[in-house]
Amino acid sequence: MKSGNPVSLTNLSEWSDLSRHYELISKKDLKALFEEDPSRADKFSLQGAGLFLDYSKNRITAETMEKLFSLAKRCDVSGKIEAMFNGEKINQTEKRAVLHIALRAPSSQHIFLDGVDVVGEVHETLSRMADFVRRIHDGTWKGYTGKPIRNIVNIGIGGSDLGPVMAYEALKFYSHREMTFRFVSNIDGTDFVEATRDIDPSETLFILSSKTFTTLETMTNASTARNWLLSALGSQDAVSRHFVAVSTNRAEVMKFGIDPENMFGFGDWVGGRYSMDSAIGLSIMLAVGPVHFYEMLAGFHEMDEHFRKTPMEENLPVIMGLLSLWENNFFGSATRGIFPYEQYLKRFPAYLQQLTMESNGKHTTMSGNRVTYDTCPVFWGEPGTNGQHSFYQLIHQGTRVIPSDLIGFFHSLNPVGPHHQILLANLFAQSEALAFGLSPEALRKQGVAEELIPHKVCEGNRPTNVILADRLTPATLGRLVALYEHSVFVQGAIWEIDSFDQWGVELGKVLAQRIIPELGEQSGPALSHDSSTNRLIELFRKKRLKGA
Ligand code: F6P
């Protein structure tokens, strides 16, 4: 379906074909599908760009996959992939190209946008970042009082926080342990106070990370940081030694008092949630060093190449995207769980929440029509095995099916005792239990009392993807993030939505700006919100301003 095609997705013959096919598949369960086809694990698993994916425990047959590929072809997914890689303005509502793939392209590659080679610009910035990082690490860059920098505080929110903090946690094993890294995002002052309470201002560098450099939370935290620093060091001159900026907005950065020499930029063709591998990743590079950062970029690039060049039938992000769509649009699964069996990936689900839901949580097609089908499911998750002792009960026996991705590594970075074997055994066991469950017959054979059987039955037929890699390295992290980025792309391409804008977040920002001054007034012009909002504001005023 070419962009602007008036035929709605659900009217396509490929869609109707899938709907009819769903009626057949939904009558079978995973147990039956595995019994019918002993080669299922071989058939529905593949290796690509250093990752292994077993998707055999999805409610699919070979026919399902063929039909899903036909839908992808009809929706011109390959053409849309090429359009992105070629720098076409596929972010139509913001009239922008979408070129995060250029952030990890090798310097030998050239991608031209409006006559400028963006890869050249990217590598220039990377070199400046690497040079800066070396100066911090070797102590050549000194704080205002002459001390070396030991603490890095990244101030940013959304894509200017979630990627850096996720990658910092994910790559902690490789990090400069002698340094302290903190990430401040929330407008809640507690975030700033807790992040800075035990660090010495004279040894602290703030990275102000904001694509726009106008985001309320980030700018408020930035001025609090400047006050905190100035009250300790006493001179305005200290700012230039303790603040750098990462942004696309040079004018605002200068207005804040940061020398453009200390600013690292990127193009407006990088979306916030796709920016952790741009200069927004400066804190990551400071944590793990330039060599590891470049390795991470190489991992991203490997998956980009796989995505662009591999036929759909063996293409990891295409398959992941289609499976997610199959569950979402045909089985009606409204959420997807992300469960990394790797402690270092503890922030990965939070990172994916923005990547997936800010990208594909849309109700309007590119041509401006209301969609007639569901778009993005809710993504959520926690690391295994912690989740098993909390919400997995619902995944096994709840009334809703929650397809999930279980992510693990063959080797641990911290091989202590039997831990890793137990961890991976749990991952495999969960995937098995969710698929095949526990039948009343099996329980009877175990001698379980009849009245307990209904409570102990696990129906199974809960789909999982199992994603495995050798070990968590910077390159593996890059591959993993790119896998999800591109799987989000595939779904957005089929749903015919703009996966790269985020208009839905604006309304709340506008209304907050209106309410901020109203909270500071004891009384004033009559409040003109709805009765609920008026009352909440009045209550706040009474409690806070009148000391009630
Ligand atoms: O409000 C949403 C959003 O615009 C995200 O898309 C973005 O990642 C975040 O805010 C932060 O924006 P900025 O980097 O411009 O401060």
XYZ file of C-alpha atoms in Angstrom, residues 119-131 246 263-266 278-280 282 285 294:
24
model
C 27.776 10.810 7.752
C 30.697 13.214 7.511
C 29.017 15.503 10.062
C 28.317 12.570 12.365
C 31.948 11.463 12.356
C 33.168 14.987 12.950
C 30.973 15.162 16.066
C 32.076 11.690 17.171
C 35.714 12.788 16.956
C 34.990 15.917 18.990
C 33.152 13.794 21.568
C 36.024 11.298 21.739
C 38.532 14.095 22.164
C 24.101 18.338 23.615
C 28.281 22.041 22.558
C 27.835 18.774 20.662
C 25.182 18.816 17.982
C 23.117 16.503 15.843
C 24.089 10.482 18.601
C 25.851 13.115 20.714
C 23.033 12.453 23.215
C 27.980 11.632 25.392
C 30.912 7.540 25.897
C 32.347 2.869 18.529
